[in-house]
């Protein structure tokens, strides 16, 4: 069992290690904190914390650093989540109130949260309902180059350049766009993508290669448009903290870019309370050296998630307060909209 003073020593170790990025020794704890006991007594408390696997010595004869388990005890029992300052709240209101539409709100939210926390900011863009295809437009750009435009009834527009694999006239491109619209209109993205599989087989021989190229491109666009996505800001913050990770931070960046893992994680964390945390080994795979703080926001008849990702050596109290405040304001702003 760890005593109350031992827990306060753990608090001091977490706070000092997060602030200084240096292992924390008993002498520095006595100098920086007012425990009213000797360094020898603090060393005894630290020995008990080490027995409980809450702290560890990264090197022989060094100070101690928190373990994942130690951070968890700190978050659950010791940290004090203070509200943001009036200046921080005013900055949130001012920055987000300048948004011009929902997509701009969410992009600004990611940038703002990254600036507030110095971590990677993650904002899930929720789908209020499964969007359906409204129309497909094909514009001839050059002899074999087409611009594919996919318009969904949610207002979302996707554009992509493609190689048609053959020369195609502007009139042919327009007609092909109309044909794809007739095939896909009013279908949700997943069903529309499956409908494209046989498109090339039924196309006139004169434009079969172009039809196949367009079908492949539209399939990729529909797959991207058919599910939730995450707006990301501040990836450079993670790179600057690379020495907090063993080896390279590249696998973490790859997992962030893939998004599937993060979407599943957000879904799981949404049931864990207003502000949820996952620390180190509580996260699977490449995120096992990272921590995630997340909260849920509401937007009309849907929900999304907002959070930050960084190394386990992070300011949990400050990050949790920022995530909570931004999620609450985002709910108010989108509900009013």
Tab-separated table of C-alpha atoms in Angstrom:
chain	number	residue	atom	x	y	z
A	1	UNK	CA	0.000	0.000	0.000
A	2	UNK	CA	1.214	3.475	-0.878
A	3	UNK	CA	0.757	6.100	1.832
A	4	UNK	CA	-0.874	9.476	1.272
A	5	UNK	CA	2.571	11.084	1.341
A	6	UNK	CA	3.802	8.497	-1.124
A	7	UNK	CA	1.027	9.485	-3.514
A	8	UNK	CA	2.011	13.124	-3.116
A	9	UNK	CA	5.591	12.129	-3.944
A	10	UNK	CA	4.246	10.429	-7.081
A	11	UNK	CA	2.407	13.641	-7.946
A	12	UNK	CA	5.643	15.599	-7.565
A	13	UNK	CA	7.569	13.136	-9.739
A	14	UNK	CA	4.976	13.287	-12.528
A	15	UNK	CA	4.761	17.071	-12.451
A	16	UNK	CA	8.534	17.575	-12.373
A	17	UNK	CA	9.249	14.984	-15.049
A	18	UNK	CA	6.615	16.455	-17.374
A	19	UNK	CA	8.011	19.947	-16.827
A	20	UNK	CA	11.740	19.162	-16.988
A	21	UNK	CA	12.017	15.903	-18.961
A	22	UNK	CA	14.698	14.766	-16.504
A	23	UNK	CA	14.519	11.825	-14.064
A	24	UNK	CA	13.492	13.091	-10.630
A	25	UNK	CA	15.548	12.419	-7.511
A	26	UNK	CA	14.746	12.744	-3.805
A	27	UNK	CA	16.997	15.774	-3.382
A	28	UNK	CA	15.231	17.749	-6.113
A	29	UNK	CA	11.829	16.817	-4.637
A	30	UNK	CA	12.855	18.214	-1.241
A	31	UNK	CA	14.173	21.382	-2.915
A	32	UNK	CA	11.178	21.971	-5.194
A	33	UNK	CA	8.322	20.860	-2.905
A	34	UNK	CA	7.370	21.472	0.725
A	35	UNK	CA	7.091	17.998	2.225
A	36	UNK	CA	8.770	18.952	5.497
A	37	UNK	CA	10.756	15.685	5.643
A	38	UNK	CA	14.315	14.696	4.770
A	39	UNK	CA	15.579	13.431	1.425
A	40	UNK	CA	16.137	10.032	3.079
A	41	UNK	CA	12.422	9.817	3.951
A	42	UNK	CA	11.495	10.751	0.378
A	43	UNK	CA	13.855	8.016	-0.875
A	44	UNK	CA	11.962	5.478	1.254
A	45	UNK	CA	8.665	6.671	-0.262
A	46	UNK	CA	10.173	6.389	-3.731
A	47	UNK	CA	11.332	2.841	-2.996
A	48	UNK	CA	7.749	1.859	-2.140
A	49	UNK	CA	6.479	3.546	-5.311
A	50	UNK	CA	9.028	1.560	-7.285
A	51	UNK	CA	7.900	-1.676	-5.641
A	52	UNK	CA	4.358	-0.858	-6.778
A	53	UNK	CA	5.680	-0.298	-10.319
A	54	UNK	CA	4.520	3.307	-10.312
A	55	UNK	CA	7.990	4.720	-11.011
A	56	UNK	CA	11.150	3.278	-12.517
A	57	UNK	CA	14.822	4.167	-12.825
A	58	UNK	CA	15.672	4.586	-16.528
A	59	UNK	CA	19.403	4.319	-15.743
A	60	UNK	CA	21.521	3.033	-12.874
A	61	UNK	CA	21.957	5.629	-10.091
A	62	UNK	CA	19.530	8.007	-11.820
A	63	UNK	CA	16.382	9.616	-10.582
A	64	UNK	CA	12.996	8.070	-11.263
A	65	UNK	CA	10.363	8.556	-13.976
A	66	UNK	CA	6.681	7.572	-13.944
A	67	UNK	CA	5.568	4.312	-15.522
A	68	UNK	CA	2.346	3.954	-17.512
A	69	UNK	CA	0.780	2.620	-14.312
A	70	UNK	CA	2.074	5.649	-12.416
A	71	UNK	CA	0.557	8.038	-14.937
A	72	UNK	CA	-2.740	6.167	-14.634
A	73	UNK	CA	-2.792	6.578	-10.841
A	74	UNK	CA	-1.916	10.243	-11.282
A	75	UNK	CA	-4.767	10.821	-13.756
A	76	UNK	CA	-7.362	8.862	-11.778
A	77	UNK	CA	-6.489	9.921	-8.239
A	78	UNK	CA	-4.112	12.858	-8.116
A	79	UNK	CA	-4.441	15.299	-10.984
A	80	UNK	CA	-6.563	18.369	-10.534
A	81	UNK	CA	-8.238	19.427	-13.780
A	82	UNK	CA	-8.440	23.196	-13.536
A	83	UNK	CA	-10.739	25.242	-15.789
A	84	UNK	CA	-9.104	27.237	-18.548
A	85	UNK	CA	-8.217	30.842	-17.863
A	86	UNK	CA	-10.504	33.630	-18.998
A	87	UNK	CA	-7.967	34.526	-21.694
A	88	UNK	CA	-7.919	30.942	-23.015
A	89	UNK	CA	-11.723	30.766	-23.089
A	90	UNK	CA	-11.905	34.101	-24.893
A	91	UNK	CA	-9.379	32.844	-27.456
A	92	UNK	CA	-11.532	29.760	-28.117
A	93	UNK	CA	-14.662	31.867	-28.618
A	94	UNK	CA	-12.937	34.442	-30.798
A	95	UNK	CA	-11.159	31.919	-33.024
A	96	UNK	CA	-14.106	29.566	-33.556
A	97	UNK	CA	-16.734	32.288	-33.919
A	98	UNK	CA	-14.932	33.454	-37.079
A	99	UNK	CA	-15.692	30.149	-38.839
A	100	UNK	CA	-17.699	30.324	-42.053
A	101	UNK	CA	-19.195	26.802	-42.114
A	102	UNK	CA	-19.100	23.467	-40.299
A	103	UNK	CA	-15.983	22.177	-42.061
A	104	UNK	CA	-14.186	25.417	-41.216
A	105	UNK	CA	-15.309	25.114	-37.573
A	106	UNK	CA	-13.787	21.644	-37.278
A	107	UNK	CA	-10.566	22.587	-39.070
A	108	UNK	CA	-10.186	25.608	-36.796
A	109	UNK	CA	-10.930	23.442	-33.756
A	110	UNK	CA	-8.058	21.119	-34.627
A	111	UNK	CA	-5.615	24.002	-35.099
A	112	UNK	CA	-6.769	25.702	-31.903
A	113	UNK	CA	-6.519	22.555	-29.777
A	114	UNK	CA	-3.040	21.861	-31.110
A	115	UNK	CA	-1.966	25.382	-30.147
A	116	UNK	CA	-3.501	25.107	-26.672
A	117	UNK	CA	-1.862	21.772	-25.838
A	118	UNK	CA	1.243	21.517	-28.056
A	119	UNK	CA	0.057	18.006	-28.995
A	120	UNK	CA	-1.417	16.410	-32.099
A	121	UNK	CA	-5.062	17.485	-32.219
A	122	UNK	CA	-7.729	15.115	-33.555
A	123	UNK	CA	-11.277	16.158	-34.464
A	124	UNK	CA	-13.685	13.553	-35.791
A	125	UNK	CA	-16.046	14.808	-38.490
A	126	UNK	CA	-19.335	12.989	-37.900
A	127	UNK	CA	-21.837	12.000	-40.534
A	128	UNK	CA	-25.309	13.185	-39.570
A	129	UNK	CA	-26.735	10.482	-41.819
A	130	UNK	CA	-25.343	8.318	-44.627
A	131	UNK	CA	-24.841	10.696	-47.550
A	132	UNK	CA	-26.061	9.703	-51.000
A	133	UNK	CA	-24.658	10.438	-54.426
A	134	UNK	CA	-26.269	13.440	-56.072
A	135	UNK	CA	-24.330	13.548	-59.325
A	136	UNK	CA	-21.071	12.769	-61.092
A	137	UNK	CA	-19.411	15.237	-63.446
A	138	UNK	CA	-16.482	14.520	-65.769
A	139	UNK	CA	-14.546	17.386	-67.330
A	140	UNK	CA	-11.977	16.859	-70.102
A	141	UNK	CA	-8.768	18.655	-69.102
A	142	UNK	CA	-6.409	17.327	-71.772
A	143	UNK	CA	-6.487	14.592	-74.383
A	144	UNK	CA	-6.378	11.772	-71.837
A	145	UNK	CA	-6.862	13.713	-68.587
A	146	UNK	CA	-10.204	14.036	-66.814
A	147	UNK	CA	-11.400	15.834	-63.711
A	148	UNK	CA	-13.885	13.679	-61.803
A	149	UNK	CA	-16.301	15.581	-59.538
A	150	UNK	CA	-18.436	13.638	-57.062
A	151	UNK	CA	-21.259	15.560	-55.368
A	152	UNK	CA	-23.110	14.095	-52.370
A	153	UNK	CA	-26.471	15.274	-51.096
A	154	UNK	CA	-24.797	16.293	-47.835
A	155	UNK	CA	-23.117	19.076	-49.800
A	156	UNK	CA	-19.731	17.357	-49.741
A	157	UNK	CA	-17.809	17.622	-53.026
A	158	UNK	CA	-14.840	15.426	-53.947
A	159	UNK	CA	-12.594	16.148	-56.928
A	160	UNK	CA	-9.790	14.120	-58.441
A	161	UNK	CA	-7.717	14.192	-61.637
A	162	UNK	CA	-7.295	10.904	-63.480
A	163	UNK	CA	-5.690	9.411	-66.547
A	164	UNK	CA	-8.452	8.106	-68.838
A	165	UNK	CA	-6.034	5.657	-70.499
A	166	UNK	CA	-7.265	6.842	-73.913
A	167	UNK	CA	-8.135	10.007	-75.816
A	168	UNK	CA	-11.605	11.240	-74.959
A	169	UNK	CA	-13.573	14.182	-76.322
A	170	UNK	CA	-15.259	16.741	-74.029
A	171	UNK	CA	-18.698	15.605	-75.224
A	172	UNK	CA	-17.826	11.985	-74.420
A	173	UNK	CA	-16.670	12.997	-70.947
A	174	UNK	CA	-19.905	14.868	-70.289
A	175	UNK	CA	-22.008	11.962	-71.505
A	176	UNK	CA	-20.015	9.501	-69.409
A	177	UNK	CA	-20.577	11.667	-66.350
A	178	UNK	CA	-24.336	11.613	-66.999
A	179	UNK	CA	-24.244	7.822	-67.358
A	180	UNK	CA	-22.475	7.412	-64.022
A	181	UNK	CA	-24.968	9.795	-62.412
A	182	UNK	CA	-27.872	7.668	-63.639
A	183	UNK	CA	-26.166	4.558	-62.238
A	184	UNK	CA	-25.219	5.981	-58.841
A	185	UNK	CA	-27.750	8.713	-58.023
A	186	UNK	CA	-29.418	8.419	-54.574
A	187	UNK	CA	-27.218	5.483	-53.549
A	188	UNK	CA	-25.121	5.695	-50.339
A	189	UNK	CA	-21.365	5.560	-50.962
A	190	UNK	CA	-20.819	1.900	-50.036
A	191	UNK	CA	-23.635	0.680	-52.260
A	192	UNK	CA	-22.582	3.021	-55.053
A	193	UNK	CA	-19.015	1.697	-54.910
A	194	UNK	CA	-20.209	-1.889	-55.245
A	195	UNK	CA	-22.399	-0.882	-58.226
A	196	UNK	CA	-19.292	0.332	-60.086
A	197	UNK	CA	-17.689	-3.115	-60.264
A	198	UNK	CA	-19.355	-4.048	-63.566
A	199	UNK	CA	-19.361	-0.592	-65.131
A	200	UNK	CA	-16.499	-1.212	-67.574
A	201	UNK	CA	-17.963	-4.503	-68.793
A	202	UNK	CA	-21.167	-2.828	-69.949
A	203	UNK	CA	-19.483	0.253	-71.488
A	204	UNK	CA	-19.213	0.792	-75.268
A	205	UNK	CA	-15.934	-0.566	-76.617
A	206	UNK	CA	-14.931	2.895	-77.830
A	207	UNK	CA	-14.657	4.251	-74.282
A	208	UNK	CA	-14.163	1.041	-72.292
A	209	UNK	CA	-10.718	1.985	-70.979
A	210	UNK	CA	-11.871	5.456	-69.944
A	211	UNK	CA	-14.949	3.993	-68.263
A	212	UNK	CA	-12.813	1.546	-66.292
A	213	UNK	CA	-10.418	4.320	-65.220
A	214	UNK	CA	-13.282	6.563	-64.116
A	215	UNK	CA	-14.979	3.688	-62.261
A	216	UNK	CA	-11.780	2.933	-60.352
A	217	UNK	CA	-11.317	6.587	-59.404
A	218	UNK	CA	-14.948	6.980	-58.340
A	219	UNK	CA	-14.680	3.829	-56.229
A	220	UNK	CA	-11.730	5.326	-54.335
A	221	UNK	CA	-13.570	8.641	-53.897
A	222	UNK	CA	-16.692	6.900	-52.612
A	223	UNK	CA	-14.686	4.833	-50.139
A	224	UNK	CA	-13.133	8.023	-48.783
A	225	UNK	CA	-16.522	9.758	-48.585
A	226	UNK	CA	-18.428	6.856	-47.097
A	227	UNK	CA	-17.322	7.047	-43.485
A	228	UNK	CA	-16.242	9.308	-40.680
A	229	UNK	CA	-12.920	11.043	-40.980
A	230	UNK	CA	-10.582	12.859	-38.652
A	231	UNK	CA	-9.151	16.343	-39.082
A	232	UNK	CA	-5.572	16.384	-37.794
A	233	UNK	CA	-3.408	19.341	-36.787
A	234	UNK	CA	-0.039	19.667	-35.089
A	235	UNK	CA	1.743	16.499	-36.251
A	236	UNK	CA	4.968	18.499	-36.054
A	237	UNK	CA	4.476	18.664	-32.269
A	238	UNK	CA	4.899	14.894	-32.127
A	239	UNK	CA	8.091	15.038	-34.169
A	240	UNK	CA	9.528	17.621	-31.771
A	241	UNK	CA	8.873	15.207	-28.891
A	242	UNK	CA	10.441	12.237	-30.682
A	243	UNK	CA	12.995	11.601	-27.938
A	244	UNK	CA	10.083	10.661	-25.639
A	245	UNK	CA	9.646	7.566	-27.815
A	246	UNK	CA	11.948	4.583	-28.057
A	247	UNK	CA	13.377	4.452	-31.545
A	248	UNK	CA	11.358	6.401	-34.093
A	249	UNK	CA	8.015	8.144	-33.999
A	250	UNK	CA	7.226	7.086	-37.593
A	251	UNK	CA	4.881	4.173	-36.655
A	252	UNK	CA	2.798	6.563	-34.552
A	253	UNK	CA	2.569	9.039	-37.434
A	254	UNK	CA	1.567	6.207	-39.787
A	255	UNK	CA	-1.210	5.114	-37.407
A	256	UNK	CA	-2.490	8.684	-37.193
A	257	UNK	CA	-2.550	9.034	-40.969
A	258	UNK	CA	-4.376	5.716	-41.399
A	259	UNK	CA	-7.215	6.957	-39.111
A	260	UNK	CA	-8.989	3.579	-38.828
A	261	UNK	CA	-7.293	2.848	-35.498
A	262	UNK	CA	-8.126	6.322	-34.185
A	263	UNK	CA	-11.791	6.098	-35.197
A	264	UNK	CA	-12.134	2.770	-33.392
A	265	UNK	CA	-10.344	4.212	-30.364
A	266	UNK	CA	-12.607	7.262	-30.255
A	267	UNK	CA	-15.646	4.985	-30.368
A	268	UNK	CA	-14.358	2.977	-27.395
A	269	UNK	CA	-13.371	6.040	-25.370
A	270	UNK	CA	-16.721	7.735	-25.936
A	271	UNK	CA	-18.282	5.433	-23.330
A	272	UNK	CA	-15.694	6.226	-20.634
A	273	UNK	CA	-16.977	9.564	-19.362
A	274	UNK	CA	-16.859	13.227	-20.282
A	275	UNK	CA	-13.064	13.190	-20.635
A	276	UNK	CA	-11.333	9.853	-21.218
A	277	UNK	CA	-7.643	8.947	-21.290
A	278	UNK	CA	-5.683	6.013	-22.649
A	279	UNK	CA	-2.074	5.800	-21.521
A	280	UNK	CA	0.829	3.853	-23.040
A	281	UNK	CA	0.219	0.128	-22.874
A	282	UNK	CA	-3.532	0.730	-22.689
A	283	UNK	CA	-3.223	1.562	-26.388
A	284	UNK	CA	-2.537	-1.234	-28.844
A	285	UNK	CA	0.111	-1.541	-31.535
A	286	UNK	CA	2.151	1.475	-32.637
A	287	UNK	CA	0.343	3.786	-30.222
A	288	UNK	CA	1.643	1.825	-27.225
A	289	UNK	CA	4.106	4.582	-26.294
A	290	UNK	CA	1.571	7.379	-26.670
A	291	UNK	CA	-1.345	8.778	-24.699
A	292	UNK	CA	-4.717	9.998	-25.950
A	293	UNK	CA	-7.119	12.376	-24.207
A	294	UNK	CA	-10.599	12.568	-25.751
A	295	UNK	CA	-14.070	13.980	-25.218
A	296	UNK	CA	-17.383	13.863	-27.083
A	297	UNK	CA	-19.220	16.742	-28.714
A	298	UNK	CA	-22.730	16.859	-30.146
A	299	UNK	CA	-23.759	18.277	-33.509
A	300	UNK	CA	-27.531	18.252	-34.049
A	301	UNK	CA	-28.490	14.582	-34.383
A	302	UNK	CA	-24.960	13.178	-34.373
A	303	UNK	CA	-21.897	12.927	-32.159
A	304	UNK	CA	-18.222	13.377	-32.821
A	305	UNK	CA	-15.051	13.226	-30.784
A	306	UNK	CA	-12.241	15.637	-30.156
A	307	UNK	CA	-8.915	14.823	-28.556
A	308	UNK	CA	-5.157	15.113	-28.429
A	309	UNK	CA	-2.412	12.545	-28.886
A	310	UNK	CA	1.141	12.814	-27.610
A	311	UNK	CA	3.821	11.033	-25.612
A	312	UNK	CA	2.982	9.609	-22.185
A	313	UNK	CA	5.039	12.477	-20.741
A	314	UNK	CA	2.307	15.063	-21.193
A	315	UNK	CA	0.462	17.659	-19.129
A	316	UNK	CA	-2.616	15.530	-18.422
A	317	UNK	CA	-4.451	18.100	-16.288
A	318	UNK	CA	-3.966	20.897	-18.812
A	319	UNK	CA	-4.732	18.737	-21.829
A	320	UNK	CA	-7.875	17.282	-20.242
A	321	UNK	CA	-9.117	20.773	-19.374
A	322	UNK	CA	-8.471	22.018	-22.917
A	323	UNK	CA	-10.155	19.033	-24.569
A	324	UNK	CA	-13.190	19.324	-22.278
A	325	UNK	CA	-13.558	23.075	-22.856
A	326	UNK	CA	-13.201	22.813	-26.633
A	327	UNK	CA	-15.702	19.918	-26.825
A	328	UNK	CA	-18.261	21.867	-24.780
A	329	UNK	CA	-17.898	25.006	-26.876
A	330	UNK	CA	-18.011	23.007	-30.103
A	331	UNK	CA	-21.313	21.459	-28.974
A	332	UNK	CA	-22.813	24.879	-28.280
A	333	UNK	CA	-21.557	26.369	-31.534
A	334	UNK	CA	-22.744	23.531	-33.772
A	335	UNK	CA	-26.092	23.271	-32.008
A	336	UNK	CA	-26.700	26.978	-32.573
A	337	UNK	CA	-25.659	26.548	-36.211
